[in-house]
Amino acid sequence: MKNITFTMIKPYAVECGNIGTILDIIITHNFKIRAMKYTRLSRSQAEKFYSVHKDRPFFNDLVEFMSSGPIVAAILEKENAVNDYRELIGSTDPAQAAEGTIRKLYGYSVQKNAVHGSDSDENAIIESNFFFPTFERY
Ligand code: ADP
Ligand code: MG
């Protein structure tokens, strides 16, 4: 059964000109784009999106970074979308990520790790709803 995951191309990867190549990897690996937008998070939107991490020491820096410039947000559909996408992006720390993964190829640091990927089906739905109304999904 096909299901969805949610991704963002983070500000530093956008700034470095890596939108096209990251989308190409995603599409080549058979993820279907159901929704996509080029946008920028406000500080309060970034705080809300990452609220699960609000007590972590990196929270303020993360919010600052994620609202520092434009991002690409997208809903991706595939069989086993959440797990397959986590495998395609690699570990949170690009230095630990497997060869060929998006974070290994385009991550710069733990914070500037190129992309976000949902960690569960439940969060994929919550995160997709955060960005996309039904009429922006195809
Ligand atoms: P993931 O994005 O792999 O699901 P987490 O949900 O644990 O990782 O963390 C969310 C984001 O917070 C990470 O993608 C990264 O940008 C940032 N982050 C996580 N851990 C750290 C850390 N130790 N130092 C700085 N930033 C971090
Ligand atoms: Mg996470």
XYZ file of N, CA, C and O and ligand atoms in Angstrom:
580
model
N 0.831 -1.204 0.000
C 0.000 0.000 0.000
C 0.867 1.257 0.000
O 1.847 1.331 0.729
N 0.457 2.230 -0.812
C 1.234 3.470 -0.868
C 0.880 4.356 0.317
O -0.257 4.417 0.727
N 1.886 5.010 0.858
C 1.607 6.006 1.883
C 2.513 7.219 1.678
O 3.277 7.263 0.716
N 2.400 8.186 2.554
C 3.109 9.454 2.329
C 4.161 9.728 3.396
O 4.103 9.218 4.515
N 5.122 10.558 2.990
C 6.036 11.164 3.939
C 6.123 12.646 3.597
O 5.652 13.079 2.540
N 6.682 13.405 4.523
C 6.826 14.839 4.302
C 8.307 15.193 4.335
O 9.065 14.685 5.176
N 8.723 16.057 3.403
C 10.121 16.486 3.396
C 10.244 18.000 3.256
O 9.333 18.665 2.738
N 11.354 18.524 3.735
C 11.759 19.897 3.416
C 13.206 19.844 2.931
O 14.020 19.114 3.509
N 13.507 20.643 1.917
C 14.898 20.936 1.587
C 15.236 22.181 2.407
O 14.587 23.223 2.277
N 16.201 22.044 3.296
C 16.466 23.065 4.317
C 17.203 24.278 3.730
O 17.819 24.182 2.653
N 17.173 25.423 4.433
C 17.698 26.672 3.866
C 19.122 26.591 3.303
O 19.381 27.159 2.236
N 20.034 25.921 3.974
C 21.414 25.950 3.472
C 21.556 25.175 2.160
O 22.306 25.587 1.270
N 20.821 24.085 2.018
C 20.854 23.322 0.762
C 20.231 24.129 -0.377
O 20.699 24.078 -1.519
N 19.184 24.893 -0.044
C 18.584 25.784 -1.047
C 19.602 26.843 -1.465
O 19.840 27.071 -2.659
N 20.234 27.459 -0.460
C 21.219 28.521 -0.713
C 22.396 28.008 -1.563
O 22.933 28.742 -2.398
N 22.768 26.760 -1.355
C 23.894 26.174 -2.096
C 23.507 25.717 -3.505
O 24.347 25.182 -4.228
N 22.256 25.894 -3.885
C 21.846 25.553 -5.248
C 21.532 24.088 -5.452
O 21.605 23.591 -6.581
N 21.156 23.395 -4.356
C 20.966 21.945 -4.456
C 19.504 21.487 -4.573
O 19.228 20.287 -4.466
N 18.583 22.417 -4.813
C 17.167 22.003 -4.942
C 17.011 20.974 -6.067
O 16.421 19.909 -5.879
N 17.526 21.296 -7.233
C 17.304 20.459 -8.419
C 17.867 19.063 -8.257
O 17.188 18.069 -8.538
N 19.088 18.994 -7.778
C 19.737 17.688 -7.683
C 19.085 16.825 -6.602
O 18.944 15.604 -6.757
N 18.622 17.448 -5.511
C 17.943 16.679 -4.457
C 16.584 16.179 -4.961
O 16.233 15.007 -4.767
N 15.841 17.034 -5.649
C 14.554 16.584 -6.220
C 14.777 15.460 -7.226
O 13.984 14.513 -7.301
N 15.847 15.550 -7.982
C 16.146 14.503 -8.961
C 16.378 13.154 -8.268
O 15.873 12.117 -8.731
N 17.107 13.155 -7.176
C 17.333 11.913 -6.421
C 15.994 11.356 -5.917
O 15.718 10.159 -6.026
N 15.162 12.241 -5.370
C 13.859 11.824 -4.830
C 13.009 11.176 -5.927
O 12.450 10.083 -5.746
N 12.942 11.830 -7.078
C 12.100 11.329 -8.183
C 12.673 10.034 -8.748
O 11.946 9.073 -9.026
N 13.996 9.990 -8.894
C 14.660 8.791 -9.415
C 14.405 7.575 -8.524
O 14.402 6.442 -8.999
N 14.213 7.819 -7.224
C 13.946 6.713 -6.299
C 12.448 6.425 -6.144
O 12.016 5.832 -5.144
N 11.688 6.852 -7.145
C 10.270 6.468 -7.265
C 9.335 7.070 -6.219
O 8.278 6.501 -5.944
N 9.732 8.198 -5.647
C 8.779 8.944 -4.822
C 7.991 9.853 -5.764
O 8.577 10.543 -6.603
N 6.669 9.838 -5.591
C 5.796 10.680 -6.408
C 5.487 11.949 -5.618
O 5.125 11.890 -4.447
N 5.663 13.094 -6.261
C 5.396 14.364 -5.589
C 3.897 14.646 -5.605
O 3.302 14.800 -6.666
N 3.280 14.683 -4.423
C 1.831 14.937 -4.303
C 1.536 16.405 -4.045
O 0.441 16.884 -4.287
N 2.536 17.115 -3.489
C 2.387 18.550 -3.219
C 3.794 19.106 -3.079
O 4.703 18.393 -2.644
N 3.960 20.383 -3.468
C 5.290 20.987 -3.318
C 5.161 22.504 -3.297
O 4.368 23.075 -4.040
N 5.977 23.158 -2.455
C 6.038 24.625 -2.489
C 7.391 25.157 -2.048
O 8.099 24.515 -1.266
N 7.728 26.330 -2.616
C 8.923 27.085 -2.250
C 8.443 28.185 -1.330
O 7.643 29.034 -1.750
N 8.891 28.167 -0.086
C 8.330 29.086 0.901
C 9.372 29.373 1.973
O 10.497 28.892 1.899
N 8.997 30.183 2.932
C 9.915 30.462 4.042
C 9.134 30.410 5.346
O 8.058 31.008 5.450
N 9.676 29.708 6.332
C 9.024 29.598 7.631
C 9.265 30.860 8.444
O 10.398 31.356 8.489
N 8.219 31.340 9.104
C 8.427 32.381 10.113
C 9.054 31.712 11.335
O 9.050 30.478 11.454
N 9.541 32.527 12.243
C 10.107 31.978 13.476
C 9.064 31.145 14.226
O 9.356 30.033 14.680
N 7.860 31.669 14.323
C 6.839 30.946 15.094
C 6.382 29.669 14.382
O 6.075 28.669 15.036
N 6.371 29.675 13.046
C 6.058 28.426 12.327
C 7.144 27.369 12.565
O 6.841 26.191 12.752
N 8.404 27.803 12.549
C 9.505 26.852 12.793
C 9.437 26.313 14.220
O 9.650 25.119 14.450
N 9.097 27.169 15.171
C 8.944 26.728 16.575
C 7.842 25.678 16.686
O 7.987 24.683 17.382
N 6.749 25.913 15.955
C 5.624 24.980 16.014
C 5.993 23.648 15.335
O 5.724 22.571 15.875
N 6.624 23.755 14.164
C 6.967 22.534 13.430
C 7.898 21.642 14.255
O 7.759 20.419 14.259
N 8.861 22.259 14.963
C 9.863 21.492 15.723
C 9.555 21.452 17.224
O 10.460 21.193 18.019
N 8.284 21.691 17.598
C 7.945 21.813 19.028
C 8.293 20.569 19.845
O 8.566 20.669 21.040
N 8.348 19.400 19.191
C 8.737 18.175 19.898
C 10.159 18.293 20.475
O 10.495 17.650 21.472
N 10.968 19.175 19.875
C 12.362 19.354 20.326
C 12.543 20.578 21.223
O 13.666 20.998 21.481
N 11.439 21.146 21.727
C 11.549 22.463 22.386
C 12.443 22.476 23.631
O 12.984 23.522 23.984
N 12.629 21.319 24.261
C 13.486 21.278 25.452
C 14.919 20.861 25.147
O 15.747 20.757 26.063
N 15.214 20.634 23.879
C 16.577 20.208 23.514
C 17.491 21.427 23.403
O 17.041 22.515 23.043
N 18.776 21.248 23.705
C 19.700 22.401 23.699
C 19.843 23.057 22.326
O 20.156 24.248 22.246
N 19.592 22.305 21.263
C 19.779 22.854 19.912
C 18.524 23.546 19.373
O 18.534 24.046 18.256
N 17.444 23.583 20.169
C 16.152 24.065 19.651
C 16.206 25.494 19.103
O 15.765 25.758 17.978
N 16.748 26.429 19.882
C 16.761 27.830 19.437
C 17.550 28.025 18.156
O 17.109 28.723 17.241
N 18.718 27.402 18.086
C 19.544 27.488 16.875
C 18.825 26.880 15.677
O 18.914 27.395 14.563
N 18.134 25.768 15.922
C 17.418 25.078 14.845
C 16.296 25.967 14.292
O 16.150 26.105 13.071
N 15.548 26.583 15.200
C 14.458 27.478 14.793
C 15.014 28.668 14.018
O 14.476 29.063 12.973
N 16.094 29.221 14.523
C 16.763 30.352 13.861
C 17.183 29.963 12.442
O 16.916 30.677 11.465
N 17.829 28.804 12.336
C 18.307 28.325 11.039
C 17.153 28.041 10.079
O 17.169 28.472 8.916
N 16.135 27.331 10.551
C 15.054 26.908 9.647
C 14.198 28.078 9.160
O 13.505 27.956 8.148
N 14.273 29.206 9.873
C 13.536 30.393 9.420
C 14.463 31.416 8.764
O 14.055 32.526 8.453
N 15.713 31.032 8.505
C 16.726 31.987 8.001
C 16.644 32.225 6.494
O 17.256 33.156 5.978
N 15.906 31.383 5.781
C 15.832 31.529 4.328
C 14.801 30.583 3.765
O 14.198 29.794 4.509
N 14.571 30.631 2.459
C 13.538 29.788 1.862
C 13.860 28.301 1.929
O 15.028 27.901 1.997
N 12.792 27.530 1.889
C 12.870 26.059 1.875
C 11.982 25.551 0.738
O 11.164 26.295 0.208
N 12.137 24.276 0.404
C 11.159 23.579 -0.432
C 10.477 22.547 0.457
O 11.160 21.745 1.102
N 9.150 22.606 0.525
C 8.373 21.625 1.284
C 7.636 20.730 0.300
O 7.164 21.208 -0.736
N 7.540 19.440 0.604
C 6.855 18.525 -0.317
C 6.261 17.332 0.413
O 6.784 16.884 1.434
N 5.152 16.847 -0.142
C 4.575 15.560 0.267
C 4.970 14.528 -0.779
O 4.775 14.759 -1.982
N 5.547 13.425 -0.322
C 6.023 12.371 -1.222
C 5.236 11.094 -0.990
O 5.011 10.713 0.167
N 4.872 10.429 -2.061
C 4.117 9.181 -1.955
C 4.912 8.015 -2.532
O 5.541 8.139 -3.589
N 4.857 6.915 -1.827
C 5.553 5.694 -2.270
C 5.103 4.567 -1.335
O 4.653 4.843 -0.229
N 5.279 3.327 -1.760
C 5.117 2.235 -0.809
C 6.172 2.406 0.276
O 7.331 2.706 -0.032
N 5.783 2.236 1.514
C 6.739 2.312 2.625
C 7.476 3.665 2.644
O 8.681 3.731 2.909
N 6.734 4.736 2.368
C 7.350 6.051 2.127
C 8.227 6.544 3.288
O 9.348 7.013 3.059
N 7.728 6.428 4.513
C 8.470 6.994 5.655
C 9.829 6.308 5.802
O 10.874 6.965 5.843
N 9.807 4.984 5.866
C 11.066 4.260 6.081
C 12.001 4.348 4.887
O 13.214 4.508 5.045
N 11.433 4.241 3.681
C 12.287 4.308 2.492
C 12.928 5.689 2.361
O 14.086 5.800 1.940
N 12.186 6.721 2.730
C 12.769 8.072 2.628
C 13.823 8.296 3.701
O 14.873 8.896 3.434
N 13.590 7.789 4.906
C 14.621 7.900 5.959
C 15.898 7.184 5.504
O 17.007 7.663 5.766
N 15.728 6.069 4.813
C 16.908 5.349 4.311
C 17.611 6.162 3.220
O 18.836 6.226 3.174
N 16.826 6.794 2.347
C 17.402 7.580 1.255
C 18.125 8.821 1.768
O 19.134 9.237 1.201
N 17.637 9.417 2.865
C 18.300 10.640 3.363
C 19.500 10.325 4.245
O 20.444 11.097 4.274
N 19.478 9.211 4.969
C 20.608 8.852 5.822
C 20.511 9.450 7.221
O 19.551 10.141 7.557
N 21.528 9.171 8.038
C 21.542 9.582 9.446
C 21.472 11.095 9.611
O 21.909 11.842 8.742
N 20.966 11.521 10.775
C 20.842 12.947 11.101
C 22.171 13.680 10.910
O 22.209 14.791 10.376
N 23.252 13.057 11.362
C 24.595 13.644 11.216
C 25.191 13.202 9.871
O 25.477 12.025 9.680
N 25.377 14.139 8.946
C 25.902 13.773 7.614
C 27.207 12.974 7.676
O 27.442 12.116 6.822
N 28.001 13.218 8.703
C 29.276 12.496 8.830
C 29.050 11.010 9.104
O 29.916 10.175 8.813
N 27.881 10.680 9.697
C 27.546 9.272 10.000
C 26.688 8.640 8.902
O 26.420 7.439 8.956
N 26.224 9.455 7.961
C 25.269 8.967 6.955
C 25.965 8.059 5.942
O 27.140 8.258 5.606
N 25.224 7.063 5.455
C 25.769 6.098 4.493
C 26.099 6.783 3.163
O 25.478 7.782 2.788
N 27.066 6.216 2.462
C 27.456 6.705 1.132
C 26.232 6.751 0.217
O 25.414 5.840 0.228
N 26.140 7.820 -0.549
C 25.076 7.922 -1.543
C 23.784 8.506 -1.004
O 22.874 8.801 -1.783
N 23.675 8.645 0.320
C 22.444 9.235 0.879
C 22.465 10.758 0.670
O 23.519 11.365 0.472
N 21.271 11.350 0.716
C 21.157 12.797 0.460
C 21.947 13.601 1.502
O 22.631 14.568 1.173
N 21.863 13.182 2.748
C 22.596 13.920 3.788
C 24.106 13.744 3.650
O 24.866 14.681 3.911
N 24.532 12.568 3.224
C 25.976 12.361 2.988
C 26.442 13.265 1.841
O 27.501 13.895 1.918
N 25.633 13.313 0.786
C 26.033 14.060 -0.412
C 25.931 15.573 -0.210
O 26.807 16.320 -0.663
N 24.855 16.021 0.450
C 24.566 17.463 0.478
C 24.448 18.068 1.869
O 24.226 19.269 1.990
N 24.619 17.266 2.919
C 24.605 17.800 4.274
C 25.929 18.487 4.580
O 26.981 18.102 4.063
N 25.856 19.494 5.453
C 27.053 20.254 5.806
C 27.408 20.035 7.279
O 28.577 20.012 7.648
N 26.390 19.872 8.122
C 26.581 19.658 9.564
C 25.311 18.995 10.103
O 24.341 18.824 9.362
N 25.317 18.649 11.385
C 24.120 18.033 11.978
C 22.920 18.953 11.776
O 21.831 18.506 11.426
N 23.120 20.244 12.007
C 22.006 21.182 11.810
C 21.669 21.364 10.324
O 20.525 21.251 9.915
N 22.699 21.647 9.542
C 22.497 21.927 8.109
C 22.609 20.618 7.333
O 23.501 20.448 6.494
N 21.679 19.686 7.651
C 21.782 18.339 7.077
C 20.884 18.150 5.840
O 20.379 17.075 5.582
N 20.729 19.223 5.109
C 20.128 19.231 3.754
C 18.611 19.056 3.700
O 17.931 19.818 3.015
N 18.102 18.028 4.396
C 16.675 17.728 4.266
C 16.051 17.267 5.582
O 16.733 16.717 6.458
N 14.749 17.458 5.664
C 13.927 16.864 6.722
C 13.208 15.658 6.142
O 12.855 15.651 4.964
N 12.956 14.652 6.963
C 12.079 13.546 6.586
C 11.278 13.106 7.802
O 11.826 12.977 8.898
N 9.978 12.869 7.616
C 9.102 12.445 8.727
C 9.620 11.150 9.351
O 10.200 10.305 8.660
N 9.354 10.981 10.655
C 9.847 9.781 11.346
C 8.763 8.724 11.580
O 9.048 7.662 12.131
N 7.507 9.005 11.208
C 6.420 8.020 11.372
C 5.272 8.405 10.448
O 5.189 9.555 10.001
N 4.370 7.438 10.203
C 3.189 7.732 9.378
C 2.347 8.829 10.028
O 1.838 9.719 9.348
N 2.229 8.756 11.335
C 1.427 9.738 12.063
C 2.009 11.146 11.888
O 1.292 12.102 11.581
N 3.307 11.268 12.062
C 3.934 12.591 11.897
C 3.939 13.048 10.438
O 3.872 14.249 10.168
N 4.017 12.116 9.511
C 3.945 12.483 8.086
C 2.625 13.195 7.796
O 2.596 14.187 7.062
N 1.556 12.700 8.391
C 0.236 13.318 8.181
C 0.161 14.678 8.881
O -0.276 15.667 8.293
N 0.633 14.728 10.113
C 0.619 16.008 10.860
C 1.456 17.056 10.112
O 1.021 18.201 9.921
N 2.655 16.682 9.668
C 3.554 17.634 8.996
C 3.014 18.053 7.626
O 3.117 19.219 7.241
N 2.414 17.108 6.910
C 1.810 17.443 5.605
C 0.664 18.431 5.788
O 0.539 19.407 5.038
N -0.156 18.206 6.808
C -1.288 19.095 7.078
C -0.830 20.482 7.507
O -1.523 21.468 7.277
N 0.335 20.547 8.132
C 0.907 21.835 8.570
C 1.159 22.750 7.365
O 0.986 23.958 7.448
N 1.555 22.161 6.234
C 1.933 22.945 5.059
C 0.899 22.999 3.942
O 0.865 23.973 3.184
N 0.102 21.942 3.789
C -0.694 21.811 2.564
C -2.176 21.538 2.816
O -2.523 20.479 3.332
N -3.054 22.454 2.386
C -4.480 22.131 2.387
C -4.782 21.100 1.293
O -3.955 20.907 0.379
N -5.923 20.467 1.370
C -6.290 19.424 0.412
C -6.209 19.904 -1.028
O -5.752 19.172 -1.909
N -6.626 21.159 -1.285
C -6.684 21.631 -2.677
C -5.294 21.897 -3.267
O -5.180 22.164 -4.456
N -4.251 21.788 -2.482
C -2.885 21.925 -3.021
C -2.208 20.570 -3.196
O -1.000 20.489 -3.381
N -3.008 19.489 -3.141
C -2.446 18.132 -3.302
C -2.999 17.502 -4.572
O -4.187 17.621 -4.858
N -2.148 16.811 -5.293
C -2.564 16.255 -6.577
C -2.174 14.794 -6.709
O -1.237 14.373 -6.084
P 16.051 13.980 12.068
O 15.927 15.236 11.233
O 17.087 13.036 11.526
O 14.709 13.323 12.310
P 15.860 14.944 14.797
O 14.382 14.844 14.651
O 16.492 14.291 15.980
O 16.625 14.417 13.501
O 16.276 16.478 14.862
C 15.625 17.433 14.039
C 16.672 18.334 13.447
O 17.312 19.057 14.500
C 17.819 17.631 12.727
O 17.507 17.299 11.386
C 18.920 18.663 12.805
O 18.749 19.685 11.819
C 18.673 19.263 14.192
N 19.491 18.604 15.208
C 19.306 17.376 15.748
N 20.256 17.077 16.660
C 21.067 18.150 16.706
C 22.262 18.473 17.437
N 22.783 17.608 18.322
N 22.847 19.673 17.211
C 22.316 20.541 16.331
N 21.202 20.314 15.598
C 20.591 19.129 15.777
Mg 13.025 14.028 13.307
